[in-house]
Short mmCIF file of C-alpha atoms in Angstrom, two decimals:
data_model
loop_
_atom_site.label_atom_id
_atom_site.label_comp_id
_atom_site.label_asym_id
_atom_site.label_seq_id
_atom_site.Cartn_x
_atom_site.Cartn_y
_atom_site.Cartn_z
CA UNK A 1 95.83 88.27 55.67
CA UNK A 2 95.17 87.43 59.31
CA UNK A 3 93.80 89.64 62.10
CA UNK A 4 95.88 89.28 65.25
CA UNK A 5 94.71 90.34 68.70
CA UNK A 6 97.36 91.26 71.26
CA UNK A 7 97.06 91.32 75.07
CA UNK A 8 99.31 94.11 76.28
CA UNK A 9 100.60 95.15 79.69
CA UNK A 10 102.17 98.57 80.11
CA UNK A 11 103.45 101.00 82.68
CA UNK A 12 101.82 104.26 81.59
CA UNK A 13 104.21 106.51 83.52
CA UNK A 14 106.44 107.58 80.67
CA UNK A 15 103.84 107.60 77.89
CA UNK A 16 101.68 110.48 76.69
CA UNK A 17 98.93 107.83 76.69
CA UNK A 18 97.84 105.03 74.39
CA UNK A 19 97.16 107.14 71.34
CA UNK A 20 99.68 108.10 68.66
CA UNK A 21 100.49 111.82 68.89
CA UNK A 22 103.07 113.91 67.05
CA UNK A 23 106.45 114.14 68.81
CA UNK A 24 105.20 112.27 71.87
CA UNK A 25 105.94 108.82 73.19
CA UNK A 26 102.77 106.71 73.07
CA UNK A 27 102.09 103.00 73.52
CA UNK A 28 100.41 102.79 70.11
CA UNK A 29 103.35 104.39 68.30
CA UNK A 30 105.90 102.16 70.08
CA UNK A 31 103.90 99.10 69.02
CA UNK A 32 103.50 100.37 65.46
CA UNK A 33 107.20 101.16 65.20
CA UNK A 34 108.17 97.68 66.38
CA UNK A 35 105.61 95.88 64.19
CA UNK A 36 106.49 97.99 61.15
CA UNK A 37 110.17 97.18 61.63
CA UNK A 38 109.28 93.53 61.91
CA UNK A 39 107.11 93.52 58.77
CA UNK A 40 109.23 95.92 56.72
CA UNK A 41 106.14 98.03 55.99
CA UNK A 42 103.84 100.34 57.94
CA UNK A 43 101.51 98.45 60.28
CA UNK A 44 98.60 100.16 62.08
CA UNK A 45 97.53 98.98 65.53
CA UNK A 46 93.98 99.51 66.84
CA UNK A 47 93.52 99.58 70.61
CA UNK A 48 90.44 98.82 72.70
CA UNK A 49 90.89 101.75 75.06
CA UNK A 50 92.60 105.11 74.63
CA UNK A 51 94.18 105.32 78.06
CA UNK A 52 95.49 108.73 79.16
CA UNK A 53 99.05 109.71 80.07
CA UNK A 54 100.10 107.99 83.30
CA UNK A 55 97.31 105.38 83.14
CA UNK A 56 98.52 101.77 83.27
CA UNK A 57 97.24 98.56 81.69
CA UNK A 58 97.31 95.01 82.94
CA UNK A 59 95.45 93.87 79.86
CA UNK A 60 94.93 96.32 77.03
CA UNK A 61 93.85 94.70 73.76
CA UNK A 62 94.82 95.79 70.25
CA UNK A 63 94.53 94.24 66.81
CA UNK A 64 96.47 94.55 63.57
CA UNK A 65 96.60 92.89 60.16
CA UNK A 66 99.36 90.37 59.58
CA UNK A 67 100.37 88.64 56.36
CA UNK A 68 103.61 87.13 57.63
CA UNK A 69 104.26 83.41 57.53
CA UNK A 70 105.15 83.30 61.22
CA UNK A 71 103.59 81.21 64.01
CA UNK A 72 101.12 83.37 65.92
CA UNK A 73 102.13 81.86 69.27
CA UNK A 74 105.65 83.20 68.78
CA UNK A 75 104.54 86.79 68.17
CA UNK A 76 104.75 87.85 71.88
CA UNK A 77 108.37 86.76 72.30
CA UNK A 78 109.37 88.18 68.92
CA UNK A 79 107.87 91.60 69.71
CA UNK A 80 109.02 91.69 73.35
CA UNK A 81 112.59 91.37 72.13
CA UNK A 82 112.26 94.76 70.42
CA UNK A 83 109.75 96.64 72.56
CA UNK A 84 110.85 99.02 75.35
CA UNK A 85 110.76 97.53 78.86
CA UNK A 86 107.57 99.39 79.85
CA UNK A 87 105.46 97.45 77.29
CA UNK A 88 105.05 93.67 77.36
CA UNK A 89 102.96 91.54 75.01
CA UNK A 90 101.26 88.91 77.16
CA UNK A 91 99.54 86.93 74.40
CA UNK A 92 98.64 86.95 70.71
CA UNK A 93 95.81 85.10 69.01
CA UNK A 94 94.23 84.99 65.59
CA UNK A 95 90.69 86.42 65.52
CA UNK A 96 88.04 86.57 62.76
CA UNK A 97 88.80 89.08 59.98
CA UNK A 98 85.80 91.25 60.93
CA UNK A 99 87.05 91.59 64.51
CA UNK A 100 87.93 95.07 65.82
CA UNK A 101 89.66 95.55 69.19
CA UNK A 102 87.49 98.55 70.00
CA UNK A 103 84.18 97.94 68.27
CA UNK A 104 83.93 94.22 69.07
CA UNK A 105 84.47 94.95 72.76
CA UNK A 106 81.52 94.15 75.04
CA UNK A 107 82.91 95.40 78.34
CA UNK A 108 85.89 96.67 80.28
CA UNK A 109 87.16 96.49 83.81
CA UNK A 110 89.22 99.24 85.46
CA UNK A 111 90.96 99.19 88.82
CA UNK A 112 91.82 102.36 90.74
CA UNK A 113 94.41 102.09 93.53
CA UNK A 114 94.58 104.54 96.42
CA UNK A 115 97.16 104.73 99.22
CA UNK A 116 95.24 106.42 102.00
CA UNK A 117 98.09 107.78 104.10
CA UNK A 118 99.85 111.05 104.85
CA UNK A 119 103.19 109.34 104.27
CA UNK A 120 104.54 109.49 100.75
CA UNK A 121 106.45 106.50 99.41
CA UNK A 122 108.87 106.83 96.52
CA UNK A 123 108.20 103.30 95.26
CA UNK A 124 104.48 103.77 94.71
CA UNK A 125 104.44 107.33 93.43
CA UNK A 126 103.61 106.30 89.86
CA UNK A 127 101.37 103.36 90.75
CA UNK A 128 98.96 104.64 93.38
CA UNK A 129 97.00 107.78 94.02
CA UNK A 130 98.03 108.95 97.47
CA UNK A 131 95.32 110.62 99.53
CA UNK A 132 96.42 111.94 102.91
CA UNK A 133 93.03 112.55 104.58
CA UNK A 134 91.32 109.40 105.85
CA UNK A 135 88.58 108.11 103.54
CA UNK A 136 85.32 106.57 104.72
CA UNK A 137 85.46 103.38 102.65
CA UNK A 138 81.96 102.28 103.62
CA UNK A 139 80.45 105.55 102.43
CA UNK A 140 82.42 105.23 99.17
CA UNK A 141 81.20 101.66 98.64
CA UNK A 142 77.62 102.72 99.28
CA UNK A 143 77.97 105.61 96.84
CA UNK A 144 79.66 103.44 94.19
CA UNK A 145 76.60 101.18 94.09
CA UNK A 146 74.53 104.13 92.81
CA UNK A 147 76.65 104.16 89.66
CA UNK A 148 75.58 100.60 88.86
CA UNK A 149 72.93 100.28 86.17
CA UNK A 150 72.19 102.21 82.98
CA UNK A 151 72.41 105.99 83.32
CA UNK A 152 73.24 109.09 81.36
CA UNK A 153 76.86 109.67 82.44
CA UNK A 154 77.23 112.99 80.56
CA UNK A 155 78.32 114.89 83.71
CA UNK A 156 80.93 112.20 84.35
CA UNK A 157 82.67 112.72 81.03
CA UNK A 158 85.59 114.96 80.19
CA UNK A 159 85.82 117.19 77.19
CA UNK A 160 88.31 115.86 74.67
CA UNK A 161 86.98 117.97 71.82
CA UNK A 162 84.59 115.27 70.63
CA UNK A 163 80.87 115.90 71.08
CA UNK A 164 79.27 112.69 72.32
CA UNK A 165 75.73 112.18 71.05
CA UNK A 166 75.09 109.18 73.23
CA UNK A 167 76.27 109.43 76.81
CA UNK A 168 74.16 106.58 78.14
CA UNK A 169 76.37 103.82 79.56
CA UNK A 170 75.88 100.75 81.73
CA UNK A 171 78.00 100.11 84.79
CA UNK A 172 77.69 96.44 85.73
CA UNK A 173 79.50 96.61 89.03
CA UNK A 174 81.43 99.14 91.08
CA UNK A 175 83.09 97.97 94.29
CA UNK A 176 85.30 99.75 96.82
CA UNK A 177 87.45 97.62 99.10
CA UNK A 178 89.95 98.35 101.81
CA UNK A 179 92.95 96.05 101.53
CA UNK A 180 95.88 95.77 103.90
CA UNK A 181 98.35 98.52 104.49
CA UNK A 182 96.14 101.58 103.83
CA UNK A 183 95.38 100.47 100.28
CA UNK A 184 91.90 101.08 98.88
CA UNK A 185 90.96 99.47 95.58
CA UNK A 186 88.07 100.54 93.39
CA UNK A 187 86.97 98.10 90.70
CA UNK A 188 84.48 99.07 88.04
CA UNK A 189 83.14 96.95 85.20
CA UNK A 190 80.95 98.42 82.48
CA UNK A 191 79.78 98.06 78.91
CA UNK A 192 81.83 101.07 77.83
CA UNK A 193 83.12 104.26 79.41
CA UNK A 194 83.10 107.90 78.37
CA UNK A 195 86.30 109.97 78.23
CA UNK A 196 87.65 110.39 81.81
CA UNK A 197 84.50 108.72 83.21
CA UNK A 198 86.35 106.38 85.61
CA UNK A 199 88.53 109.18 87.01
CA UNK A 200 85.54 111.54 87.38
CA UNK A 201 83.45 108.88 89.15
CA UNK A 202 86.46 108.11 91.38
CA UNK A 203 86.88 111.81 92.14
CA UNK A 204 83.24 112.01 93.26
CA UNK A 205 83.69 108.93 95.47
CA UNK A 206 86.79 110.47 97.09
CA UNK A 207 84.73 113.61 97.79
CA UNK A 208 82.09 111.46 99.48
CA UNK A 209 84.81 109.48 101.28
CA UNK A 210 85.90 112.77 102.84
CA UNK A 211 82.39 113.30 104.15
CA UNK A 212 81.67 116.32 101.98
CA UNK A 213 78.55 114.71 100.50
CA UNK A 214 76.25 111.84 101.39
CA UNK A 215 76.51 108.61 99.36
CA UNK A 216 72.98 109.17 97.97
CA UNK A 217 74.15 112.37 96.29
CA UNK A 218 75.46 110.22 93.38
CA UNK A 219 71.81 109.33 92.66
CA UNK A 220 70.90 113.02 92.53
CA UNK A 221 73.82 113.87 90.25
CA UNK A 222 72.88 111.10 87.82
CA UNK A 223 69.26 112.33 87.90
CA UNK A 224 70.46 115.84 86.98
CA UNK A 225 69.26 117.31 90.31
CA UNK A 226 72.74 118.05 91.65
CA UNK A 227 76.03 119.18 90.13
CA UNK A 228 78.97 116.81 89.90
CA UNK A 229 81.24 116.89 92.97
CA UNK A 230 84.97 116.29 93.42
CA UNK A 231 87.89 116.52 91.04
CA UNK A 232 89.22 114.28 88.30
CA UNK A 233 91.21 111.62 90.16
CA UNK A 234 94.90 111.55 89.17
CA UNK A 235 95.89 109.06 86.42
CA UNK A 236 98.64 107.29 88.45
CA UNK A 237 96.17 105.03 90.30
CA UNK A 238 94.25 103.87 87.23
CA UNK A 239 94.72 100.49 85.52
CA UNK A 240 92.85 99.06 82.54
CA UNK A 241 92.45 95.58 84.02
CA UNK A 242 90.45 93.66 81.41
CA UNK A 243 88.79 94.04 78.04
CA UNK A 244 85.90 91.68 77.32
CA UNK A 245 84.80 90.34 73.94
CA UNK A 246 82.82 87.45 75.29
CA UNK A 247 79.62 88.19 77.21
CA UNK A 248 79.86 84.83 78.99
CA UNK A 249 83.31 85.63 80.36
CA UNK A 250 82.08 89.02 81.53
CA UNK A 251 79.09 87.46 83.30
CA UNK A 252 81.30 84.83 84.90
CA UNK A 253 83.70 87.46 86.22
CA UNK A 254 80.83 89.52 87.59
CA UNK A 255 79.30 86.45 89.23
CA UNK A 256 82.54 85.39 90.89
CA UNK A 257 83.31 88.90 92.12
CA UNK A 258 79.85 89.35 93.65
CA UNK A 259 80.18 85.91 95.22
CA UNK A 260 83.50 87.03 96.64
CA UNK A 261 81.94 90.18 98.04
CA UNK A 262 79.11 88.27 99.65
CA UNK A 263 81.45 85.84 101.45
CA UNK B 1 126.30 124.64 114.65
CA UNK B 2 124.26 121.43 114.88
CA UNK B 3 124.86 118.07 113.22
CA UNK B 4 121.64 116.73 111.69
CA UNK B 5 121.10 113.10 110.69
CA UNK B 6 118.57 112.39 107.95
CA UNK B 7 116.73 109.13 107.23
CA UNK B 8 116.24 108.97 103.49
CA UNK B 9 114.16 106.78 101.20
CA UNK B 10 114.88 106.78 97.48
CA UNK B 11 114.05 105.04 94.25
CA UNK B 12 117.50 104.50 92.72
CA UNK B 13 116.21 103.94 89.17
CA UNK B 14 116.98 107.34 87.73
CA UNK B 15 120.12 108.11 89.72
CA UNK B 16 123.74 107.41 88.82
CA UNK B 17 123.95 106.28 92.47
CA UNK B 18 124.31 107.99 95.83
CA UNK B 19 127.57 109.73 95.16
CA UNK B 20 127.99 113.17 93.61
CA UNK B 21 129.46 112.86 90.08
CA UNK B 22 130.01 115.48 87.41
CA UNK B 23 127.09 115.94 85.00
CA UNK B 24 125.15 113.03 86.52
CA UNK B 25 122.04 112.91 88.63
CA UNK B 26 122.90 111.56 92.10
CA UNK B 27 121.00 111.39 95.38
CA UNK B 28 123.77 113.24 97.20
CA UNK B 29 123.82 116.12 94.71
CA UNK B 30 120.01 116.46 94.74
CA UNK B 31 120.11 116.67 98.55
CA UNK B 32 123.00 119.14 98.53
CA UNK B 33 121.27 121.28 95.92
CA UNK B 34 118.07 121.43 97.96
CA UNK B 35 119.85 122.05 101.29
CA UNK B 36 122.13 124.70 99.78
CA UNK B 37 119.12 126.50 98.33
CA UNK B 38 117.48 126.36 101.72
CA UNK B 39 120.54 127.69 103.58
CA UNK B 40 121.66 130.17 100.92
CA UNK B 41 125.18 128.69 101.05
CA UNK B 42 126.86 125.44 99.99
CA UNK B 43 125.98 122.51 102.27
CA UNK B 44 127.77 119.15 102.06
CA UNK B 45 125.91 115.92 102.84
CA UNK B 46 127.72 112.78 104.05
CA UNK B 47 126.01 109.46 103.42
CA UNK B 48 126.38 106.15 105.25
CA UNK B 49 126.45 104.02 102.10
CA UNK B 50 127.53 104.81 98.55
CA UNK B 51 124.78 102.89 96.77
CA UNK B 52 125.28 102.20 93.05
CA UNK B 53 123.11 103.31 90.13
CA UNK B 54 119.74 101.55 90.25
CA UNK B 55 120.09 100.52 93.91
CA UNK B 56 117.24 101.67 96.17
CA UNK B 57 117.10 102.73 99.79
CA UNK B 58 114.38 102.32 102.38
CA UNK B 59 116.56 103.92 104.99
CA UNK B 60 119.81 105.56 103.90
CA UNK B 61 121.34 107.85 106.52
CA UNK B 62 123.26 111.07 105.88
CA UNK B 63 124.43 113.94 108.04
CA UNK B 64 125.15 117.61 107.45
CA UNK B 65 125.98 120.70 109.47
CA UNK B 66 123.17 123.14 110.16
CA UNK B 67 123.30 126.59 111.72
CA UNK B 68 119.75 127.62 110.93
CA UNK B 69 117.29 128.63 113.61
CA UNK B 70 114.67 126.18 112.38
CA UNK B 71 112.96 123.37 114.33
CA UNK B 72 114.68 120.08 113.50
CA UNK B 73 111.39 118.16 113.44
CA UNK B 74 110.19 120.34 110.55
CA UNK B 75 113.24 119.64 108.37
CA UNK B 76 111.70 116.58 106.59
CA UNK B 77 108.60 118.46 105.41
CA UNK B 78 110.60 121.53 104.46
CA UNK B 79 113.04 119.52 102.33
CA UNK B 80 110.40 117.20 100.84
CA UNK B 81 108.65 120.24 99.42
CA UNK B 82 111.68 120.92 97.23
CA UNK B 83 113.16 117.47 96.59
CA UNK B 84 112.30 115.47 93.46
CA UNK B 85 109.61 112.81 93.94
CA UNK B 86 112.11 109.91 93.95
CA UNK B 87 113.72 111.09 97.22
CA UNK B 88 111.83 111.40 100.51
CA UNK B 89 113.20 112.46 103.87
CA UNK B 90 111.62 110.18 106.46
CA UNK B 91 113.08 111.75 109.60
CA UNK B 92 115.65 114.24 110.88
CA UNK B 93 117.29 114.32 114.29
CA UNK B 94 120.08 116.20 115.99
CA UNK B 95 123.12 114.05 116.77
CA UNK B 96 126.37 114.77 118.68
CA UNK B 97 128.80 117.03 116.83
CA UNK B 98 131.39 114.24 116.48
CA UNK B 99 128.85 112.00 114.74
CA UNK B 100 129.57 110.89 111.17
CA UNK B 101 126.91 109.06 109.09
CA UNK B 102 129.52 106.70 107.66
CA UNK B 103 132.20 106.34 110.32
CA UNK B 104 129.82 106.13 113.31
CA UNK B 105 127.89 103.33 111.59
CA UNK B 106 128.05 99.94 113.34
CA UNK B 107 126.10 97.86 110.85
CA UNK B 108 123.89 97.76 107.78
CA UNK B 109 121.07 95.64 106.48
CA UNK B 110 120.44 95.04 102.77
CA UNK B 111 117.51 93.30 101.12
CA UNK B 112 117.70 91.74 97.66
CA UNK B 113 114.40 90.99 95.87
CA UNK B 114 114.11 88.35 93.16
CA UNK B 115 111.09 87.51 91.00
CA UNK B 116 111.75 83.90 90.06
CA UNK B 117 109.59 83.59 86.95
CA UNK B 118 109.93 83.44 83.18
CA UNK B 119 107.20 86.06 82.89
CA UNK B 120 108.37 89.66 82.79
CA UNK B 121 106.22 92.29 84.47
CA UNK B 122 106.45 95.95 83.53
CA UNK B 123 105.56 97.15 87.04
CA UNK B 124 108.44 95.43 88.80
CA UNK B 125 111.19 95.89 86.22
CA UNK B 126 113.03 98.49 88.29
CA UNK B 127 112.29 96.96 91.69
CA UNK B 128 113.10 93.26 91.37
CA UNK B 129 115.75 91.15 89.74
CA UNK B 130 113.88 88.73 87.48
CA UNK B 131 115.40 85.28 87.14
CA UNK B 132 113.62 82.94 84.76
CA UNK B 133 115.15 79.59 85.72
CA UNK B 134 113.78 78.08 88.94
CA UNK B 135 116.01 78.62 91.95
CA UNK B 136 116.53 76.08 94.72
CA UNK B 137 115.77 78.34 97.68
CA UNK B 138 116.80 75.74 100.27
CA UNK B 139 120.23 75.35 98.69
CA UNK B 140 120.60 79.14 98.59
CA UNK B 141 119.63 79.47 102.26
CA UNK B 142 122.11 76.75 103.20
CA UNK B 143 124.85 78.47 101.19
CA UNK B 144 124.01 81.91 102.61
CA UNK B 145 124.70 80.62 106.13
CA UNK B 146 128.34 80.01 105.13
CA UNK B 147 128.75 83.77 104.66
CA UNK B 148 127.86 84.38 108.30
CA UNK B 149 130.79 85.12 110.56
CA UNK B 150 134.07 86.98 110.11
CA UNK B 151 135.87 86.22 106.85
CA UNK B 152 138.17 87.79 104.30
CA UNK B 153 135.65 88.86 101.64
CA UNK B 154 138.28 90.06 99.16
CA UNK B 155 136.98 87.82 96.34
CA UNK B 156 133.49 89.20 96.97
CA UNK B 157 134.50 92.79 96.33
CA UNK B 158 134.40 94.76 93.10
CA UNK B 159 137.15 96.99 91.85
CA UNK B 160 136.21 100.65 92.15
CA UNK B 161 139.76 101.88 91.76
CA UNK B 162 140.38 101.92 95.50
CA UNK B 163 142.84 99.38 96.93
CA UNK B 164 141.34 97.96 100.11
CA UNK B 165 143.95 97.08 102.73
CA UNK B 166 141.48 95.43 105.02
CA UNK B 167 138.95 93.13 103.39
CA UNK B 168 137.93 91.30 106.56
CA UNK B 169 134.24 91.83 107.28
CA UNK B 170 131.63 90.31 109.57
CA UNK B 171 128.28 89.11 108.27
CA UNK B 172 125.92 88.77 111.22
CA UNK B 173 123.08 87.08 109.38
CA UNK B 174 122.19 86.12 105.83
CA UNK B 175 118.75 84.63 105.18
CA UNK B 176 117.00 83.55 101.99
CA UNK B 177 113.22 83.24 102.06
CA UNK B 178 110.59 82.35 99.52
CA UNK B 179 107.57 84.61 99.82
CA UNK B 180 104.30 84.39 97.95
CA UNK B 181 104.01 84.86 94.24
CA UNK B 182 107.45 83.69 93.09
CA UNK B 183 109.24 86.31 95.19
CA UNK B 184 112.52 85.37 96.88
CA UNK B 185 113.97 87.78 99.41
CA UNK B 186 117.57 87.75 100.59
CA UNK B 187 118.34 89.70 103.75
CA UNK B 188 121.89 90.29 104.89
CA UNK B 189 123.09 92.18 107.96
CA UNK B 190 126.75 92.92 108.54
CA UNK B 191 129.21 95.21 110.27
CA UNK B 192 130.22 96.78 106.95
CA UNK B 193 130.35 95.72 103.31
CA UNK B 194 132.98 95.96 100.60
CA UNK B 195 132.22 97.56 97.23
CA UNK B 196 129.68 95.35 95.36
CA UNK B 197 129.93 92.71 98.12
CA UNK B 198 126.16 92.17 98.49
CA UNK B 199 125.61 91.83 94.73
CA UNK B 200 128.60 89.48 94.36
CA UNK B 201 127.44 87.27 97.25
CA UNK B 202 123.92 87.30 95.75
CA UNK B 203 125.35 86.31 92.36
CA UNK B 204 127.10 83.34 93.93
CA UNK B 205 123.89 82.28 95.71
CA UNK B 206 121.96 82.47 92.42
CA UNK B 207 124.61 80.24 90.83
CA UNK B 208 124.13 77.72 93.65
CA UNK B 209 120.34 78.10 93.38
CA UNK B 210 120.67 76.94 89.77
CA UNK B 211 122.44 73.80 90.95
CA UNK B 212 125.78 74.68 89.37
CA UNK B 213 127.62 74.38 92.69
CA UNK B 214 126.95 72.82 96.08
CA UNK B 215 126.06 75.13 99.02
CA UNK B 216 129.34 74.16 100.77
CA UNK B 217 131.32 75.69 97.90
CA UNK B 218 130.89 79.11 99.57
CA UNK B 219 133.03 77.79 102.43
CA UNK B 220 135.75 76.77 99.94
CA UNK B 221 135.64 80.15 98.17
CA UNK B 222 135.99 82.03 101.47
CA UNK B 223 138.90 79.72 102.41
CA UNK B 224 140.62 80.58 99.13
CA UNK B 225 140.39 76.99 97.84
CA UNK B 226 137.92 77.73 95.06
CA UNK B 227 137.32 80.65 92.68
CA UNK B 228 134.30 82.88 93.09
CA UNK B 229 131.26 81.64 91.13
CA UNK B 230 128.36 83.49 89.49
CA UNK B 231 127.95 87.04 88.24
CA UNK B 232 127.34 90.36 89.94
CA UNK B 233 123.59 90.41 90.60
CA UNK B 234 121.80 93.31 88.89
CA UNK B 235 121.28 96.48 90.98
CA UNK B 236 117.47 96.66 90.48
CA UNK B 237 116.73 94.13 93.24
CA UNK B 238 118.94 95.72 95.90
CA UNK B 239 117.68 97.89 98.78
CA UNK B 240 119.66 99.49 101.58
CA UNK B 241 117.15 98.60 104.32
CA UNK B 242 118.73 99.88 107.52
CA UNK B 243 121.81 101.64 108.85
CA UNK B 244 122.68 100.96 112.48
CA UNK B 245 124.46 103.29 114.90
CA UNK B 246 123.33 101.52 118.02
CA UNK B 247 124.70 98.05 118.73
CA UNK B 248 121.70 97.27 120.93
CA UNK B 249 119.24 97.98 118.11
CA UNK B 250 121.30 95.80 115.77
CA UNK B 251 121.33 92.92 118.26
CA UNK B 252 117.61 93.29 118.88
CA UNK B 253 116.86 93.15 115.15
CA UNK B 254 119.07 90.10 114.73
CA UNK B 255 117.44 88.38 117.70
CA UNK B 256 113.91 89.00 116.43
CA UNK B 257 114.76 87.87 112.90
CA UNK B 258 116.40 84.65 114.09
CA UNK B 259 113.41 84.03 116.36
CA UNK B 260 111.20 84.54 113.33
CA UNK B 261 113.26 82.06 111.32
CA UNK B 262 113.13 79.46 114.08
CA UNK B 263 109.33 79.60 114.43
#
């Protein structure tokens, strides 16, 4: 029996999210259906991140157990032939038997894409969050830096019915950049994230970007001196960009991105 | 009674095309439904181009008759509030009463987008035609130039049940450009196009791009000396980019694009 780790890209638009749910279309259930058909027996797939409905992934990771005599490098093509067009397997590799896509994970990177314009655009409606009122990107970037470090992120977590006993998380880096064409990209890398944490942090940054609070107010919220501001940012703009299992790779990525920012 | 001309953007993915059809979702019927609801009586909408299922539009034009006492400049916002998210009205203007979106049209521009890579990408599946085998863009550009001018395009027209008595058309310009990131863009401007003409010409250029024919073979096909080559290119990559009613604007656009090409 081998443990196989998949790298998965998906368009979250027409899924109820990653997680298997009765009578709903989910990424996990589509993968399990395809793998089970392939193996002629039920196969369970374990994902690194339970992305919400509408949230996309450039690189979700998931593992499953495999006792087929089939070359691992051919798994992506074999599965892609049966999967719906909004899920693509990018890579497959054998990992140690004690590996778990979620519990072995040492970090994740999310990207949040905003189109800051009053003009709607049919082609980006599922792939960007459109915000009509002009955002102060510098204020957002300044505020985002206050999220970096180890904090209790309890107020930046949604209620999904699970009581979290430990809400302390570490955000390694949180950058906000204005790209061409009214596009603003937020990029956050952390050890782990609470339920809805990225969208709640993004919502607070949008609030600050609209000048309703000062950037330093993030510090006060994290210290418990101020209530959380802003709304949960819409799922359309959110992408799970990378899942890390190797601390060296994570450090390298952080180093190169901070080098980039300092250029 | 005023005649109003709309500029319309749509994502063609989930439409059976522009044209109203029984029990199918079409752009025309969505517009007519919304306008009729607005006017409390049936309103007919006349489009410039009958785009096929899956074909997109940056700038489709359509006219309708309007006897409401409502400021024309507010029509886009009023309609956008009721239209589905895959149709956006970009502009509305009053035009002379003898104006017809289709018959007053003096030219059209289409863009065809190709991702020339073996790697599929969930986010572009509806918006690009993906072609795995490497295309020779220079050969395609050379071949595209043979389409320019006035020719009988009969062999480059699909059968939609209508017998065309006049299949002579003028292609003003046809360019093929390689952009970043494995993207190839075809841009064709003409006086008018036959049914499926753009996708059939594109299919022939793809055939030539794969080295199966020489660029000059287009000349022989148009002269009736050689059969048409290639398949109908898929609709996903096709965009109606502009509809012209003003010969000066058309000439200006052609001039600036040929200047661009010569730089």
